[in-house]
Coordinates of C-alpha atoms and ligand atoms in Angstrom, one line a residue:
M1 CA 143.2 26.3 -147.6
A2 CA 143.1 27.0 -144.0
R3 CA 142.3 30.8 -142.5
Q4 CA 146.5 32.5 -141.8
T5 CA 146.8 35.1 -139.9
V6 CA 148.9 38.1 -140.7
A7 CA 151.8 36.4 -138.8
E8 CA 151.3 33.2 -140.0
Q9 CA 151.0 34.5 -143.5
F10 CA 154.4 36.5 -143.2
V11 CA 156.3 33.9 -142.4
D12 CA 154.9 31.5 -144.8
T13 CA 155.1 34.7 -147.4
L14 CA 158.8 34.6 -145.7
T15 CA 159.0 30.7 -146.7
R16 CA 158.4 31.1 -150.0
A17 CA 161.4 33.8 -150.6
G18 CA 163.6 30.7 -150.2
V19 CA 164.0 31.8 -145.6
K20 CA 165.2 29.6 -144.4
R21 CA 166.1 31.1 -140.0
L22 CA 164.5 34.8 -138.6
Y23 CA 166.9 35.6 -136.6
G24 CA 166.0 38.0 -133.7
V25 CA 164.9 38.1 -129.8
V26 CA 161.8 38.4 -128.2
G27 CA 159.6 41.2 -127.7
D28 CA 155.6 41.1 -126.9
S29 CA 155.5 43.1 -130.2
L30 CA 156.7 40.4 -131.6
N31 CA 155.3 38.0 -130.2
P32 CA 152.0 36.3 -132.6
V33 CA 155.0 36.7 -135.7
T34 CA 157.7 34.3 -132.8
D35 CA 154.9 31.9 -132.2
A36 CA 153.9 31.3 -136.2
V37 CA 158.3 30.8 -136.7
R38 CA 157.8 28.3 -133.4
R39 CA 155.1 26.4 -135.7
S40 CA 156.3 26.5 -138.8
S41 CA 158.4 23.3 -139.3
A42 CA 160.4 25.5 -142.4
I43 CA 161.9 29.0 -140.0
E44 CA 163.9 27.5 -137.2
W45 CA 164.0 31.4 -134.4
V46 CA 167.9 31.8 -133.6
Q47 CA 167.5 33.3 -130.8
V48 CA 170.6 35.9 -130.3
R49 CA 171.4 38.0 -127.9
H50 CA 171.9 41.2 -129.2
E51 CA 169.5 42.4 -132.3
E52 CA 173.2 43.8 -133.7
S53 CA 174.1 39.9 -134.1
A54 CA 170.9 38.9 -135.3
A55 CA 171.0 41.5 -138.7
F56 CA 174.4 40.4 -138.6
A57 CA 174.9 37.8 -139.0
A58 CA 170.6 37.1 -141.4
G59 CA 174.2 39.5 -143.4
A60 CA 176.7 36.6 -143.4
E61 CA 174.2 34.2 -144.6
A62 CA 172.5 36.4 -147.3
Q63 CA 176.5 37.5 -148.6
L64 CA 177.6 33.7 -148.4
S65 CA 174.5 32.1 -149.8
G66 CA 172.9 35.1 -152.0
R67 CA 169.9 34.2 -150.6
L68 CA 167.2 36.4 -149.0
T69 CA 167.6 35.9 -145.3
A70 CA 165.7 37.6 -142.8
C71 CA 166.4 38.7 -139.6
A72 CA 163.7 40.6 -136.1
G73 CA 164.0 43.6 -133.5
S74 CA 160.8 44.1 -131.4
C75 CA 159.3 47.3 -130.5
G76 CA 161.7 50.3 -129.4
P77 CA 165.1 49.7 -128.3
G78 CA 164.6 45.6 -129.8
H79 CA 164.5 48.8 -133.4
L80 CA 167.6 50.5 -132.3
H81 CA 170.2 47.8 -131.2
L82 CA 168.9 45.7 -135.2
I83 CA 170.5 49.3 -136.9
N84 CA 174.2 48.7 -137.3
G85 CA 174.2 45.5 -137.9
L86 CA 171.4 46.3 -140.5
Y87 CA 173.9 49.1 -142.1
D88 CA 176.5 46.5 -142.5
A89 CA 173.9 44.2 -144.5
H90 CA 173.3 46.9 -146.5
R91 CA 176.0 48.5 -147.7
S92 CA 176.8 44.8 -147.5
M93 CA 174.7 44.7 -150.6
A94 CA 173.3 41.6 -148.9
P95 CA 169.7 41.0 -149.0
V96 CA 168.6 40.9 -145.6
L97 CA 164.2 40.8 -144.7
A98 CA 163.7 43.0 -141.0
L99 CA 160.7 42.7 -139.6
A100 CA 160.5 45.0 -137.1
A101 CA 157.9 44.8 -134.8
H102 CA 156.0 47.5 -133.6
I103 CA 153.2 49.2 -130.3
P104 CA 150.2 48.5 -130.1
S105 CA 148.8 50.1 -132.8
A106 CA 146.5 52.0 -131.5
E107 CA 149.6 54.6 -129.5
I108 CA 151.4 55.0 -132.4
G109 CA 152.1 58.5 -132.8
T110 CA 151.4 59.0 -128.6
V111 CA 154.9 59.7 -127.3
Y112 CA 154.3 55.4 -126.0
F113 CA 156.1 53.5 -123.8
Q114 CA 159.4 51.5 -126.3
E115 CA 157.7 54.0 -129.1
T116 CA 159.6 54.4 -132.5
H117 CA 158.8 55.1 -135.5
P118 CA 160.5 52.1 -137.5
D119 CA 159.7 52.8 -141.0
R120 CA 161.4 56.8 -141.2
L121 CA 163.8 55.1 -139.0
F122 CA 165.3 52.3 -140.8
A123 CA 164.8 54.6 -144.3
E124 CA 168.8 55.3 -144.5
C125 CA 170.2 51.4 -144.7
S126 CA 166.9 50.4 -146.7
H127 CA 165.8 50.2 -149.9
Y128 CA 162.2 49.8 -148.6
S129 CA 161.2 50.1 -144.9
E130 CA 157.7 51.1 -144.5
L131 CA 154.6 49.9 -141.7
I132 CA 152.0 47.4 -142.4
S133 CA 149.3 49.3 -140.3
H134 CA 145.7 46.9 -141.7
P135 CA 145.8 43.7 -142.5
D136 CA 144.4 43.8 -146.5
Q137 CA 148.4 45.5 -147.0
M138 CA 149.9 41.2 -146.2
P139 CA 150.8 39.6 -148.1
R140 CA 152.0 42.5 -150.7
V141 CA 153.8 45.0 -148.7
L142 CA 155.9 41.7 -147.5
L143 CA 156.2 40.7 -151.4
T144 CA 157.5 44.6 -152.2
A145 CA 159.9 44.7 -149.3
I146 CA 161.5 41.3 -150.3
Q147 CA 161.6 42.2 -153.7
H148 CA 163.3 45.3 -153.0
A149 CA 165.8 43.3 -151.4
V150 CA 166.5 40.5 -153.5
G151 CA 165.9 43.2 -156.2
R152 CA 168.3 45.6 -155.1
S153 CA 170.0 43.7 -153.3
G154 CA 170.1 45.5 -149.5
V155 CA 168.0 45.6 -146.3
A156 CA 164.5 46.1 -146.7
V157 CA 161.8 46.9 -143.6
V158 CA 158.7 45.5 -142.9
S159 CA 157.0 47.6 -139.6
M160 CA 153.9 46.4 -138.3
S161 CA 152.7 46.0 -134.8
G162 CA 151.8 42.9 -132.5
D163 CA 147.6 43.4 -132.9
T164 CA 147.7 43.8 -136.4
A165 CA 150.7 40.9 -136.7
G166 CA 147.7 38.7 -134.7
Q167 CA 144.7 39.5 -136.6
D168 CA 142.6 37.7 -139.5
A169 CA 145.1 38.2 -142.8
P170 CA 141.7 39.0 -144.7
Q171 CA 143.7 37.2 -148.5
V172 CA 145.6 33.3 -149.2
T173 CA 148.9 33.3 -150.1
T174 CA 149.0 29.9 -152.5
E175 CA 148.7 31.6 -155.5
L176 CA 152.2 34.1 -154.5
A177 CA 155.0 34.3 -157.3
M178 CA 158.3 36.1 -156.5
A179 CA 161.5 36.6 -158.1
T180 CA 164.2 35.1 -155.8
R181 CA 167.9 34.8 -158.7
R182 CA 169.4 37.2 -160.0
P183 CA 168.8 37.7 -163.9
A184 CA 172.2 38.3 -166.3
V185 CA 172.3 42.1 -166.8
R186 CA 173.8 42.3 -170.7
P187 CA 175.3 45.7 -171.8
G188 CA 174.1 47.3 -175.0
D189 CA 175.6 45.9 -178.5
D190 CA 177.1 49.5 -178.3
E191 CA 178.7 50.5 -175.5
V192 CA 180.4 46.7 -175.5
A193 CA 181.4 48.3 -179.0
A194 CA 182.7 51.4 -177.6
L195 CA 185.1 50.2 -174.9
A196 CA 185.8 47.3 -177.7
R197 CA 187.1 50.3 -179.5
M198 CA 188.7 51.8 -176.7
I199 CA 190.2 48.8 -175.9
D200 CA 192.1 47.8 -178.8
E201 CA 193.2 51.7 -179.6
A202 CA 195.5 51.7 -175.8
E203 CA 198.1 50.8 -175.3
K204 CA 198.4 50.0 -171.5
V205 CA 195.2 47.8 -170.1
T206 CA 194.7 48.1 -166.2
L207 CA 191.5 45.4 -164.6
F208 CA 190.7 46.9 -161.1
C209 CA 188.1 44.1 -159.7
G210 CA 185.7 44.1 -157.0
S211 CA 183.0 41.9 -155.4
G212 CA 181.2 42.2 -158.7
T213 CA 183.6 40.1 -160.4
A214 CA 182.7 37.5 -158.3
G215 CA 181.6 34.2 -160.7
A216 CA 183.7 36.5 -163.5
H217 CA 187.5 34.6 -162.8
S218 CA 187.8 33.1 -165.8
E219 CA 186.3 36.2 -168.2
V220 CA 188.6 38.3 -166.6
M221 CA 191.1 36.1 -167.2
A222 CA 190.7 36.1 -170.5
L223 CA 190.2 39.0 -170.5
A224 CA 194.4 39.7 -169.4
E225 CA 194.9 37.2 -171.5
R226 CA 193.8 38.4 -174.4
I227 CA 195.1 41.9 -173.5
K228 CA 198.4 41.2 -171.9
S229 CA 196.8 43.7 -168.5
P230 CA 198.0 43.6 -165.7
V231 CA 194.6 42.8 -162.8
G232 CA 194.8 44.7 -159.7
H233 CA 191.7 43.8 -156.5
A234 CA 189.9 46.6 -153.9
L235 CA 190.1 44.1 -150.8
R236 CA 186.4 43.1 -151.7
G237 CA 187.7 41.3 -154.6
K238 CA 190.1 39.7 -153.4
E239 CA 188.8 36.3 -152.8
W240 CA 186.8 36.2 -155.6
I241 CA 190.1 37.7 -158.6
Q242 CA 193.4 36.9 -156.8
Y243 CA 193.8 33.4 -157.5
D244 CA 194.8 31.0 -159.7
N245 CA 195.5 34.3 -161.1
P246 CA 198.9 35.6 -163.7
F247 CA 197.8 38.6 -164.2
D248 CA 197.9 39.2 -160.4
V249 CA 199.7 43.0 -159.2
G250 CA 198.0 42.9 -155.9
M251 CA 195.3 45.2 -153.7
S252 CA 194.5 48.9 -153.5
G253 CA 193.4 50.7 -150.8
L254 CA 195.1 51.8 -147.4
L255 CA 195.5 47.9 -146.7
G256 CA 197.0 48.4 -150.5
Y257 CA 200.9 45.7 -151.2
G258 CA 201.8 46.1 -154.7
A259 CA 201.5 46.8 -157.8
A260 CA 198.3 47.7 -157.6
Y261 CA 198.2 51.4 -157.2
D262 CA 200.9 51.3 -160.2
A263 CA 199.0 49.7 -162.3
M264 CA 196.6 51.9 -162.2
H265 CA 198.9 54.8 -162.5
E266 CA 201.1 53.3 -165.4
A267 CA 198.1 52.7 -167.5
D268 CA 196.5 54.9 -170.0
L269 CA 193.1 52.2 -170.0
L270 CA 191.9 51.7 -166.2
L271 CA 189.0 49.1 -166.2
L272 CA 187.2 49.0 -163.5
L273 CA 185.1 45.5 -162.9
G274 CA 182.3 45.4 -160.4
T275 CA 183.8 47.6 -157.8
D276 CA 182.6 50.4 -155.5
F277 CA 186.0 51.1 -154.1
P278 CA 185.6 54.2 -152.6
Y279 CA 189.5 56.2 -152.6
A280 CA 188.5 58.4 -155.0
A281 CA 192.2 59.3 -154.0
F282 CA 193.8 55.8 -154.8
L283 CA 192.7 56.5 -158.2
P284 CA 194.3 58.4 -161.3
D285 CA 192.9 61.1 -162.7
D286 CA 194.8 61.4 -165.8
V287 CA 194.9 58.1 -167.0
S288 CA 191.1 56.8 -169.2
I289 CA 188.8 55.1 -166.5
V290 CA 185.8 52.9 -168.0
Q291 CA 184.2 51.7 -164.6
V292 CA 181.7 48.5 -165.5
D293 CA 178.8 47.3 -162.5
V294 CA 175.4 46.5 -163.2
R295 CA 174.6 48.9 -160.3
A296 CA 173.8 52.8 -162.4
E297 CA 174.2 53.4 -159.2
H298 CA 178.0 53.1 -158.5
L299 CA 178.8 54.5 -161.9
G300 CA 180.3 57.1 -161.7
R301 CA 180.6 58.2 -158.6
R302 CA 184.1 57.9 -157.3
S303 CA 186.3 59.0 -160.1
K304 CA 185.3 61.1 -163.7
L305 CA 184.5 57.7 -166.3
D306 CA 184.9 57.7 -169.4
L307 CA 183.0 55.5 -170.8
A308 CA 179.7 54.5 -168.5
I309 CA 178.8 50.8 -168.5
W310 CA 175.8 48.9 -167.0
G311 CA 175.4 44.9 -166.9
D312 CA 177.2 42.4 -165.0
V313 CA 181.2 41.5 -165.3
R314 CA 180.7 38.7 -166.4
E315 CA 178.3 39.6 -168.6
T316 CA 179.9 42.7 -169.8
L317 CA 183.2 40.8 -170.7
R318 CA 181.5 37.3 -172.2
A319 CA 180.4 39.7 -175.3
L320 CA 183.5 42.3 -175.0
I321 CA 186.3 39.5 -175.1
P322 CA 186.1 37.9 -179.4
R323 CA 185.4 41.7 -180.0
V324 CA 189.1 43.1 -178.9
R325 CA 191.6 42.7 -181.1
E326 CA 195.1 40.2 -179.2
K327 CA 197.6 42.7 -178.1
S328 CA 200.8 40.3 -177.9
D329 CA 203.2 42.8 -176.5
R330 CA 202.9 42.0 -172.1
R331 CA 205.9 44.9 -171.5
F332 CA 203.8 47.4 -169.6
L333 CA 201.5 44.0 -167.8
D334 CA 205.7 42.4 -167.1
R335 CA 207.0 45.6 -166.0
M336 CA 203.9 45.4 -164.1
L337 CA 204.2 42.2 -162.1
N338 CA 208.6 42.6 -162.0
K339 CA 207.5 45.4 -159.7
H340 CA 205.6 43.9 -158.4
A341 CA 206.7 40.9 -156.8
D342 CA 209.8 42.9 -155.9
A343 CA 207.5 45.1 -153.7
L344 CA 207.0 42.1 -152.1
E345 CA 210.0 40.9 -151.8
G346 CA 210.9 44.2 -149.6
V347 CA 208.1 44.0 -146.8
V348 CA 208.8 40.6 -146.3
A349 CA 212.5 41.1 -146.0
A350 CA 211.3 43.2 -143.3
Y351 CA 209.3 41.6 -141.2
T352 CA 210.6 37.5 -141.6
R353 CA 213.2 38.6 -139.3
N354 CA 213.2 36.4 -135.4
V355 CA 209.6 36.8 -135.7
E356 CA 208.7 32.8 -134.4
R357 CA 210.7 34.0 -131.6
Q358 CA 208.9 37.1 -130.6
R359 CA 207.2 38.2 -127.3
P360 CA 204.2 39.3 -127.5
I361 CA 203.3 37.3 -129.7
H362 CA 203.8 39.3 -133.6
P363 CA 199.8 38.8 -134.8
E364 CA 201.3 38.6 -138.4
Y365 CA 203.0 35.5 -137.5
V366 CA 199.4 33.7 -136.2
A367 CA 197.3 34.9 -139.3
A368 CA 199.8 33.8 -141.4
I369 CA 200.0 30.2 -139.7
L370 CA 196.3 29.9 -139.8
D371 CA 196.3 30.5 -143.2
E372 CA 198.3 27.3 -143.3
E373 CA 195.8 25.3 -140.8
A374 CA 192.7 26.7 -141.9
A375 CA 190.1 24.2 -144.0
D376 CA 190.0 24.6 -148.2
D377 CA 186.9 26.0 -148.2
A378 CA 187.2 28.0 -144.4
I379 CA 184.7 31.4 -143.8
F380 CA 187.0 33.6 -142.5
T381 CA 184.3 36.3 -140.5
V382 CA 187.2 39.2 -140.2
D383 CA 187.1 41.4 -137.3
T384 CA 187.2 46.0 -138.4
G385 CA 190.3 47.6 -136.1
M386 CA 193.7 45.6 -137.5
C387 CA 192.4 42.2 -138.3
N388 CA 191.5 43.1 -141.8
I389 CA 194.6 44.2 -142.3
W390 CA 196.4 40.7 -141.1
A391 CA 193.1 38.9 -143.0
A392 CA 194.1 41.2 -146.8
R393 CA 197.3 40.3 -146.2
Y394 CA 197.2 36.5 -145.2
L395 CA 194.8 34.6 -146.0
T396 CA 195.4 33.1 -149.0
P397 CA 192.6 33.0 -151.4
N398 CA 191.8 30.1 -153.4
G399 CA 188.3 30.9 -155.3
R400 CA 186.7 28.7 -152.1
R401 CA 187.6 30.1 -149.3
R402 CA 185.3 33.1 -148.4
V403 CA 187.0 36.1 -146.6
I404 CA 183.6 38.3 -145.2
G405 CA 183.9 41.4 -142.9
S406 CA 182.8 44.6 -142.8
F407 CA 183.7 46.1 -145.5
N408 CA 182.5 49.5 -146.6
H409 CA 180.3 49.6 -143.6
G410 CA 183.2 49.5 -140.8
S411 CA 181.7 48.4 -138.5
M412 CA 183.1 47.0 -134.5
A413 CA 182.5 43.3 -133.2
N414 CA 181.6 42.0 -136.9
A415 CA 183.2 39.2 -136.7
M416 CA 181.9 36.8 -134.2
P417 CA 178.2 37.9 -135.1
Q418 CA 178.5 36.9 -138.5
A419 CA 179.9 33.2 -137.5
I420 CA 176.6 32.4 -135.8
G421 CA 174.5 33.0 -140.0
A422 CA 177.6 31.4 -141.4
Q423 CA 178.0 28.3 -139.0
L424 CA 174.0 27.9 -139.6
L425 CA 174.3 27.7 -143.5
D426 CA 176.8 25.1 -143.0
R427 CA 177.4 23.2 -140.0
G428 CA 180.2 21.1 -141.7
R429 CA 182.6 24.0 -142.7
Q430 CA 184.8 25.5 -140.5
V431 CA 183.8 29.1 -139.8
V432 CA 186.6 30.9 -138.1
S433 CA 186.4 34.1 -136.6
M434 CA 189.6 36.8 -136.7
S435 CA 188.3 39.0 -134.2
G436 CA 190.3 41.8 -132.2
D437 CA 189.9 41.9 -128.7
G438 CA 187.9 45.3 -128.6
G439 CA 185.8 44.1 -130.7
F440 CA 185.1 41.1 -129.3
S441 CA 184.1 42.7 -126.6
M442 CA 182.1 44.7 -128.0
L443 CA 179.6 42.0 -128.5
M444 CA 181.0 39.0 -126.3
G445 CA 176.8 39.3 -125.4
D446 CA 176.4 36.2 -128.2
F447 CA 179.3 34.0 -128.1
L448 CA 176.9 32.4 -126.4
T449 CA 174.7 32.2 -129.0
L450 CA 177.7 29.0 -130.1
V451 CA 177.7 27.3 -126.7
Q452 CA 173.5 27.2 -126.9
Y453 CA 173.5 26.1 -130.4
D454 CA 177.0 24.0 -130.4
L455 CA 178.1 26.2 -133.7
P456 CA 181.6 24.7 -133.8
V457 CA 182.8 28.6 -134.7
K458 CA 186.7 29.1 -133.8
V459 CA 187.2 32.4 -132.7
V460 CA 190.4 33.1 -133.0
I461 CA 191.0 36.5 -131.0
F462 CA 194.3 39.3 -131.6
D463 CA 194.1 39.9 -128.4
N464 CA 196.8 43.6 -128.2
S465 CA 195.1 44.4 -125.1
S466 CA 193.9 47.2 -127.0
L467 CA 192.2 49.3 -129.5
G468 CA 195.8 49.0 -131.9
M469 CA 193.4 50.5 -135.3
V470 CA 192.7 53.0 -134.0
E471 CA 195.9 53.4 -131.3
L472 CA 198.1 53.4 -135.0
E473 CA 195.9 56.2 -136.2
M474 CA 197.0 58.7 -133.3
L475 CA 200.4 57.5 -134.0
V476 CA 200.6 58.9 -137.2
A477 CA 198.5 61.8 -136.4
G478 CA 200.7 62.8 -134.8
M479 CA 199.1 62.7 -131.0
P480 CA 199.5 60.5 -128.0
P481 CA 197.2 57.7 -127.7
H482 CA 194.3 58.2 -125.1
A483 CA 191.4 55.6 -124.7
T484 CA 193.0 53.3 -126.5
S485 CA 193.6 50.2 -124.1
Y486 CA 192.4 47.9 -121.9
P487 CA 193.4 45.7 -118.8
H488 CA 194.6 42.2 -119.9
T489 CA 191.5 40.3 -119.7
D490 CA 191.5 36.3 -120.6
Y491 CA 189.2 35.5 -123.0
A492 CA 190.0 31.9 -123.0
A493 CA 188.7 31.5 -119.4
I494 CA 185.3 33.0 -120.5
A495 CA 184.9 30.7 -123.0
R496 CA 185.7 27.8 -121.1
A497 CA 182.8 29.0 -118.6
A498 CA 180.5 29.4 -120.7
G499 CA 181.2 26.4 -121.9
A500 CA 183.6 26.5 -124.7
H501 CA 186.4 25.1 -125.5
G502 CA 189.2 28.3 -124.6
V503 CA 193.0 28.3 -124.9
R504 CA 195.0 31.0 -124.7
V505 CA 199.1 31.4 -125.7
E506 CA 201.5 33.4 -125.3
D507 CA 204.6 31.6 -126.2
P508 CA 204.9 32.1 -130.6
R509 CA 206.1 28.5 -130.3
D510 CA 203.1 26.9 -128.7
V511 CA 200.5 29.0 -131.9
R512 CA 200.6 26.4 -134.3
D513 CA 199.6 23.4 -131.6
A514 CA 196.9 25.8 -129.8
L515 CA 195.0 26.2 -133.4
R516 CA 195.0 22.7 -134.0
E517 CA 193.4 22.3 -130.8
T518 CA 191.3 24.7 -131.6
L519 CA 190.5 24.1 -134.8
D520 CA 190.3 19.9 -134.6
H521 CA 187.3 21.0 -132.0
P522 CA 184.2 19.6 -132.6
G523 CA 182.1 22.5 -131.1
P524 CA 182.7 26.2 -130.5
A525 CA 186.5 27.2 -129.2
L526 CA 187.9 30.1 -128.7
L527 CA 191.6 30.4 -129.0
D528 CA 193.1 33.0 -127.5
V529 CA 196.8 35.0 -128.9
V530 CA 198.3 37.8 -126.1
T531 CA 200.4 39.4 -129.5
D532 CA 201.8 43.1 -129.5
P533 CA 200.0 45.7 -129.4
N534 CA 203.1 48.2 -131.6
A535 CA 202.7 45.5 -134.4
L536 CA 203.5 47.9 -137.2
S537 CA 205.6 50.2 -137.2
M538 CA 204.0 52.0 -139.8
P539 CA 204.9 55.8 -139.9
P540 CA 208.4 55.5 -140.5
R541 CA 208.4 53.1 -143.2
I542 CA 205.8 55.3 -145.4
T543 CA 207.7 56.1 -147.8
R544 CA 207.0 60.0 -149.7
R545 CA 205.8 58.7 -152.6
Q546 CA 203.0 57.4 -150.1
L547 CA 202.5 60.7 -147.7
T548 CA 202.5 63.1 -150.5
G549 CA 199.9 60.9 -152.8
F550 CA 198.2 59.5 -149.8
A551 CA 198.6 59.4 -146.7
V552 CA 197.5 63.9 -147.2
S553 CA 195.2 63.3 -149.0
T554 CA 192.9 61.4 -147.1
S555 CA 194.2 61.6 -143.7
K556 CA 194.9 58.1 -143.6
I557 CA 197.1 55.8 -143.4
V558 CA 198.0 54.4 -145.5
L559 CA 198.7 50.5 -143.5
N560 CA 202.2 48.4 -144.7
G561 CA 203.7 44.8 -143.0
G562 CA 204.0 41.1 -144.8
V563 CA 202.1 39.4 -147.2
G564 CA 202.8 36.4 -146.1
R565 CA 202.3 33.8 -149.6
M566 CA 201.3 36.1 -151.8
I567 CA 205.5 36.3 -152.3
Q568 CA 205.1 32.5 -153.5
L569 CA 202.2 34.2 -155.3
A570 CA 204.3 36.2 -157.5
R571 CA 207.6 34.3 -157.6
A572 CA 206.1 31.7 -159.1
N573 CA 204.0 35.2 -162.1
L574 CA 207.2 35.7 -162.5
R575 CA 208.2 32.3 -163.7
N576 CA 205.8 32.5 -165.5
I577 CA 206.8 35.2 -167.9
P578 CA 207.0 34.0 -171.7
R579 CA 211.8 34.0 -172.5
P580 CA 211.7 35.0 -175.8
Ligands
TPP601 C1 181.6 49.7 -134.3 C2 182.1 51.2 -133.8 N1 183.1 52.0 -132.9 C3 184.4 52.8 -133.1 C4 185.1 52.7 -133.9 C5 186.5 52.8 -134.5 N2 187.8 51.9 -134.4 C6 187.7 51.0 -136.2 S1 188.7 50.1 -135.6 C7 189.3 50.4 -133.9 C8 189.0 49.3 -132.9 C9 189.4 47.9 -132.9 O1 189.9 47.3 -131.7 P1 190.2 46.1 -131.7 O2 188.7 45.6 -132.4 O3 191.1 45.3 -130.9 O4 191.2 45.8 -133.2 P2 192.8 45.9 -133.3 O5 192.8 47.5 -134.4 O6 192.9 45.8 -131.7 O7 193.0 44.6 -133.7 C10 188.3 51.4 -133.2 C11 188.2 51.9 -131.5 C12 184.4 51.1 -135.5 N3 185.0 51.0 -136.6 N4 182.7 50.7 -135.4
MG602 MG1 192.8 45.2 -129.9

């Protein structure tokens, strides 16, 4: 094999790890790598407008594909721009390799122009962050970084000066072997036996599911069927577990709805399956709790556990199901299913009044229509803010759709940049960015990336001219909203000026047609829906129990509101309860 530079070897190694794109903004410290990517036929340089978008896009691509992805920033400011998106990827457990190009190596430590210390800077948002200061460290340091990102599901950062990247690589990469697929992790027999015993001894068992139940739908259903347990979920578990689920009792958490909270608190045994659900205040403290997680460090960090099981949800349940006795008593399950349907009937009645005529347009109405009109296998990216609520309540999961957001890190402006990564992964799939006007405007520059790469992303802006979520939080805290409103902005006109399709809607009767037109447009398109900033009349609807149970202890609001098509699912599940 011909001699390679370190930069060429870097690109070659990423190619072998399955990386298809390097998202970034160029800079002279990156030049040798950018040039090696230019000459590579396997990896494409995706030229975004802001490095934060690069990291969000890489994180989204990794979450959707399950494969390693990569992004790059040039020295100093380029690093700092990457950081927020990398935090998000890391906390979403997305395997992302970030290259932080460093200042000239002879200048490190002299407070040189644009100097940061990337190996320190990224320590908190990565599993591995190391500096390559000598060509001999390649390819081992890069390989170690890749194995951290893949093996521990998160970010790994390699820092390297441009002068190092331009040197000859002393070693060739041809025979490099690396692990890029996760193993199945099965807990020990003793743990499985202990869990089976606890389930056999309990009368009322509730399952609560997080993103770790991905790929385990049929196992979760089989267990629920065998032990007659209600199944609740956290936001990140929703897309994996709520569809085709006759045991569904809804979601718990700040955006929760239905009977998940009750099913968890009224059980004698709660199984937390692949969830790192962060709100301890929503978890019971007088119920036996078992947690199953493939990440041992997640076990017991949210609640006291009676049994901790280290393993994949799917592998654990496969081993467990034949060992637990079938239960015949459905009373707890049926009571929870009824409670769930009742809880949803109440909120539906409160929401549906007059919504087709209401001006400004009610955002819940937009979300409901989006759910109906979007493709069966659409990917939704969801901005932090009120869009989280609309997505949690109105997008109907079906096992083919995907919904990603900044659900752990909670950053604004994630949705549109994540849509870039989602669409590049599959140009033929419908990708919808549910954007807040605040979120969209924060990284608006990268709308131009959609145009530049002709990515047919559909950006739907819930344009309430306000930082709505925070306004609501201020109201609930008894403060007059301050610094939360924006002047009206015609984002559709901005989209058209950028060369995309842009439509603005102010009349609720136009929502469906405008949405269809947007979704059908073959290229990048933006729908600016002028929505009601006072969409949720939250405080009056918070019940006394919610106030004492959640709101006070979390100092956060529990958000209520409509629930879209979930009411039909709940009603259908009630019809399926066997009658004696
Ligand atoms: C980067 C960042 N800055 C600030 C916040 C705090 N915050 C959370 S939601 C929100 C408002 C979002 O406004 P918008 O995108 O318009 O959505 P809306 O809630 O109005 O639908 C803010 C400021 C945050 N989460 N992330
Ligand atoms: Mg807003």
